[in-house]
């Protein structure tokens, strides 16, 4: 019989890595504790976190509001079965639809599931309203998740052959090219799905005129416009939802990442006119699960009470200004983004070297490609954190450039 380890030492933990399926290349350290903008590893090393749990920990690490909401809900009702309404589900549904301008919401646990729901709803719309149309136009360089359908929707070139055969019914077109999108529409098209700012693709905002054009194409043919706001939603871009920057409304809005502040939660929202699922056609064991609902409710209330959306806009501008200043002396190019979703380019190959050096210096940064650094800190970030981040990143960049150059 296996015995559970009595004293969990650091050595034992490091040995236990052999029991984890190797799906990611991870550094040797082991994360243990977080508070606000910081996270600590088991060696007691402290890191300033500009990855923010991958744009997830919008309130920072282990925020009090989330701790209290989860503890209180856990002591009341942990799970009730998806066959019943529960109290936090109804409170959160009412608040989320109100702030998003949407009418109806379906909850899931991950972003990919929210997008699966969006794809299903678009296909249902095609069946009911468009003579069986089922194709969805998506963008090159997009990221929509890791289920088979959302991988098929995703526009990553090196995923084309992975896990073949792909789910049928997706057409990829280049971003910000309205003619290309128009040309891809045919009798089978039921929807267009885009991220208002491509996140995993390296932070590429879609032009306002392009988004407006997509809305017009959808209206012309009766197709649905889906905004995947899993990364851009919940205040990240300096508005509660990125669609607010453009002045147009999507038919379907998907949310994930920041919505649970670290608790697994996602949502698909839509308008009353697209309330098309018959009972039993969509669901999930953990859909609208009470703990997740309590977490979502607490996060939304904190975002609003602390006005973190405005902070994302203000601090985002500060980051952009400081990066622009630094770019006169450093090889920083193409500074871009919206709110606290920001990226810049470095000479090819330098980005992973910089993030690794930053890790040694107590800073977490993400390199979505060998030439790109992406910033997605918690929305509670302050100027002092940004100054500290830029000081460390500058050191790392000079060191990296001297190694490579
Ligand atoms: C992260 C992300 C997803 C996938 O979310 P998961 O929770 O990992 O399934 C989908 N779309 C966008 C835009 C994302 O950033």
JSON list of N, CA, C and O and ligand atoms in Angstrom, two decimals, residues 110-112 115 143-145 195 200 228 230-231 257, ligand 1:
[
{"chain": "A", "resi": 110, "resn": "UNK", "atom": "N", "xyz": [-13.91, 26.81, -17.75]},
{"chain": "A", "resi": 110, "resn": "UNK", "atom": "CA", "xyz": [-12.72, 27.27, -18.46]},
{"chain": "A", "resi": 110, "resn": "UNK", "atom": "C", "xyz": [-13.12, 28.07, -19.70]},
{"chain": "A", "resi": 110, "resn": "UNK", "atom": "O", "xyz": [-14.26, 27.96, -20.18]},
{"chain": "A", "resi": 111, "resn": "UNK", "atom": "N", "xyz": [-12.16, 28.85, -20.18]},
{"chain": "A", "resi": 111, "resn": "UNK", "atom": "CA", "xyz": [-12.43, 29.67, -21.36]},
{"chain": "A", "resi": 111, "resn": "UNK", "atom": "C", "xyz": [-12.82, 28.84, -22.56]},
{"chain": "A", "resi": 111, "resn": "UNK", "atom": "O", "xyz": [-13.75, 29.19, -23.30]},
{"chain": "A", "resi": 112, "resn": "UNK", "atom": "N", "xyz": [-12.12, 27.73, -22.76]},
{"chain": "A", "resi": 112, "resn": "UNK", "atom": "CA", "xyz": [-12.41, 26.88, -23.92]},
{"chain": "A", "resi": 112, "resn": "UNK", "atom": "C", "xyz": [-13.86, 26.40, -23.90]},
{"chain": "A", "resi": 112, "resn": "UNK", "atom": "O", "xyz": [-14.53, 26.39, -24.94]},
{"chain": "A", "resi": 115, "resn": "UNK", "atom": "N", "xyz": [-16.13, 29.14, -25.04]},
{"chain": "A", "resi": 115, "resn": "UNK", "atom": "CA", "xyz": [-16.09, 29.26, -26.49]},
{"chain": "A", "resi": 115, "resn": "UNK", "atom": "C", "xyz": [-16.80, 28.09, -27.19]},
{"chain": "A", "resi": 115, "resn": "UNK", "atom": "O", "xyz": [-17.43, 28.27, -28.23]},
{"chain": "A", "resi": 143, "resn": "UNK", "atom": "N", "xyz": [-6.40, 32.84, -30.74]},
{"chain": "A", "resi": 143, "resn": "UNK", "atom": "CA", "xyz": [-6.38, 31.74, -29.77]},
{"chain": "A", "resi": 143, "resn": "UNK", "atom": "C", "xyz": [-7.75, 31.64, -29.11]},
{"chain": "A", "resi": 143, "resn": "UNK", "atom": "O", "xyz": [-8.24, 32.60, -28.53]},
{"chain": "A", "resi": 144, "resn": "UNK", "atom": "N", "xyz": [-8.36, 30.45, -29.19]},
{"chain": "A", "resi": 144, "resn": "UNK", "atom": "CA", "xyz": [-9.69, 30.29, -28.61]},
{"chain": "A", "resi": 144, "resn": "UNK", "atom": "C", "xyz": [-9.79, 29.12, -27.65]},
{"chain": "A", "resi": 144, "resn": "UNK", "atom": "O", "xyz": [-10.87, 28.86, -27.12]},
{"chain": "A", "resi": 145, "resn": "UNK", "atom": "N", "xyz": [-8.70, 28.39, -27.40]},
{"chain": "A", "resi": 145, "resn": "UNK", "atom": "CA", "xyz": [-8.74, 27.33, -26.40]},
{"chain": "A", "resi": 145, "resn": "UNK", "atom": "C", "xyz": [-8.16, 26.02, -26.90]},
{"chain": "A", "resi": 145, "resn": "UNK", "atom": "O", "xyz": [-7.65, 25.94, -28.01]},
{"chain": "A", "resi": 195, "resn": "UNK", "atom": "N", "xyz": [-11.14, 37.86, -31.18]},
{"chain": "A", "resi": 195, "resn": "UNK", "atom": "CA", "xyz": [-10.73, 38.51, -29.92]},
{"chain": "A", "resi": 195, "resn": "UNK", "atom": "C", "xyz": [-10.55, 39.99, -30.27]},
{"chain": "A", "resi": 195, "resn": "UNK", "atom": "O", "xyz": [-9.79, 40.30, -31.19]},
{"chain": "A", "resi": 200, "resn": "UNK", "atom": "N", "xyz": [-2.93, 35.74, -26.89]},
{"chain": "A", "resi": 200, "resn": "UNK", "atom": "CA", "xyz": [-1.86, 34.76, -27.01]},
{"chain": "A", "resi": 200, "resn": "UNK", "atom": "C", "xyz": [-1.05, 34.98, -28.29]},
{"chain": "A", "resi": 200, "resn": "UNK", "atom": "O", "xyz": [0.13, 34.67, -28.34]},
{"chain": "A", "resi": 228, "resn": "UNK", "atom": "N", "xyz": [-14.62, 36.89, -28.33]},
{"chain": "A", "resi": 228, "resn": "UNK", "atom": "CA", "xyz": [-13.93, 36.12, -27.30]},
{"chain": "A", "resi": 228, "resn": "UNK", "atom": "C", "xyz": [-13.16, 37.11, -26.43]},
{"chain": "A", "resi": 228, "resn": "UNK", "atom": "O", "xyz": [-12.08, 37.57, -26.79]},
{"chain": "A", "resi": 230, "resn": "UNK", "atom": "N", "xyz": [-12.19, 36.46, -23.33]},
{"chain": "A", "resi": 230, "resn": "UNK", "atom": "CA", "xyz": [-11.67, 35.68, -22.21]},
{"chain": "A", "resi": 230, "resn": "UNK", "atom": "C", "xyz": [-10.43, 36.35, -21.61]},
{"chain": "A", "resi": 230, "resn": "UNK", "atom": "O", "xyz": [-10.25, 36.35, -20.40]},
{"chain": "A", "resi": 231, "resn": "UNK", "atom": "N", "xyz": [-9.63, 36.97, -22.46]},
{"chain": "A", "resi": 231, "resn": "UNK", "atom": "CA", "xyz": [-8.44, 37.69, -21.96]},
{"chain": "A", "resi": 231, "resn": "UNK", "atom": "C", "xyz": [-8.70, 39.19, -21.80]},
{"chain": "A", "resi": 231, "resn": "UNK", "atom": "O", "xyz": [-8.15, 39.82, -20.91]},
{"chain": "A", "resi": 257, "resn": "UNK", "atom": "N", "xyz": [-10.70, 33.62, -17.58]},
{"chain": "A", "resi": 257, "resn": "UNK", "atom": "CA", "xyz": [-9.54, 34.21, -16.89]},
{"chain": "A", "resi": 257, "resn": "UNK", "atom": "C", "xyz": [-9.95, 35.10, -15.70]},
{"chain": "A", "resi": 257, "resn": "UNK", "atom": "O", "xyz": [-10.31, 34.57, -14.66]},
{"chain": "B", "resi": 1, "resn": "LIG", "atom": "C1", "xyz": [-6.97, 31.83, -22.34]},
{"chain": "B", "resi": 1, "resn": "LIG", "atom": "C2", "xyz": [-7.87, 32.03, -23.49]},
{"chain": "B", "resi": 1, "resn": "LIG", "atom": "C3", "xyz": [-8.77, 31.02, -23.89]},
{"chain": "B", "resi": 1, "resn": "LIG", "atom": "C4", "xyz": [-8.82, 29.66, -23.25]},
{"chain": "B", "resi": 1, "resn": "LIG", "atom": "O1", "xyz": [-9.17, 29.70, -21.88]},
{"chain": "B", "resi": 1, "resn": "LIG", "atom": "P1", "xyz": [-8.92, 28.40, -20.99]},
{"chain": "B", "resi": 1, "resn": "LIG", "atom": "O2", "xyz": [-9.45, 28.79, -19.63]},
{"chain": "B", "resi": 1, "resn": "LIG", "atom": "O3", "xyz": [-7.46, 28.12, -20.99]},
{"chain": "B", "resi": 1, "resn": "LIG", "atom": "O4", "xyz": [-9.69, 27.29, -21.59]},
{"chain": "B", "resi": 1, "resn": "LIG", "atom": "C5", "xyz": [-9.62, 31.30, -24.95]},
{"chain": "B", "resi": 1, "resn": "LIG", "atom": "N1", "xyz": [-9.60, 32.49, -25.58]},
{"chain": "B", "resi": 1, "resn": "LIG", "atom": "C6", "xyz": [-8.75, 33.48, -25.21]},
{"chain": "B", "resi": 1, "resn": "LIG", "atom": "C7", "xyz": [-8.80, 34.78, -25.93]},
{"chain": "B", "resi": 1, "resn": "LIG", "atom": "C8", "xyz": [-7.85, 33.27, -24.17]},
{"chain": "B", "resi": 1, "resn": "LIG", "atom": "O5", "xyz": [-6.98, 34.23, -23.85]}
]
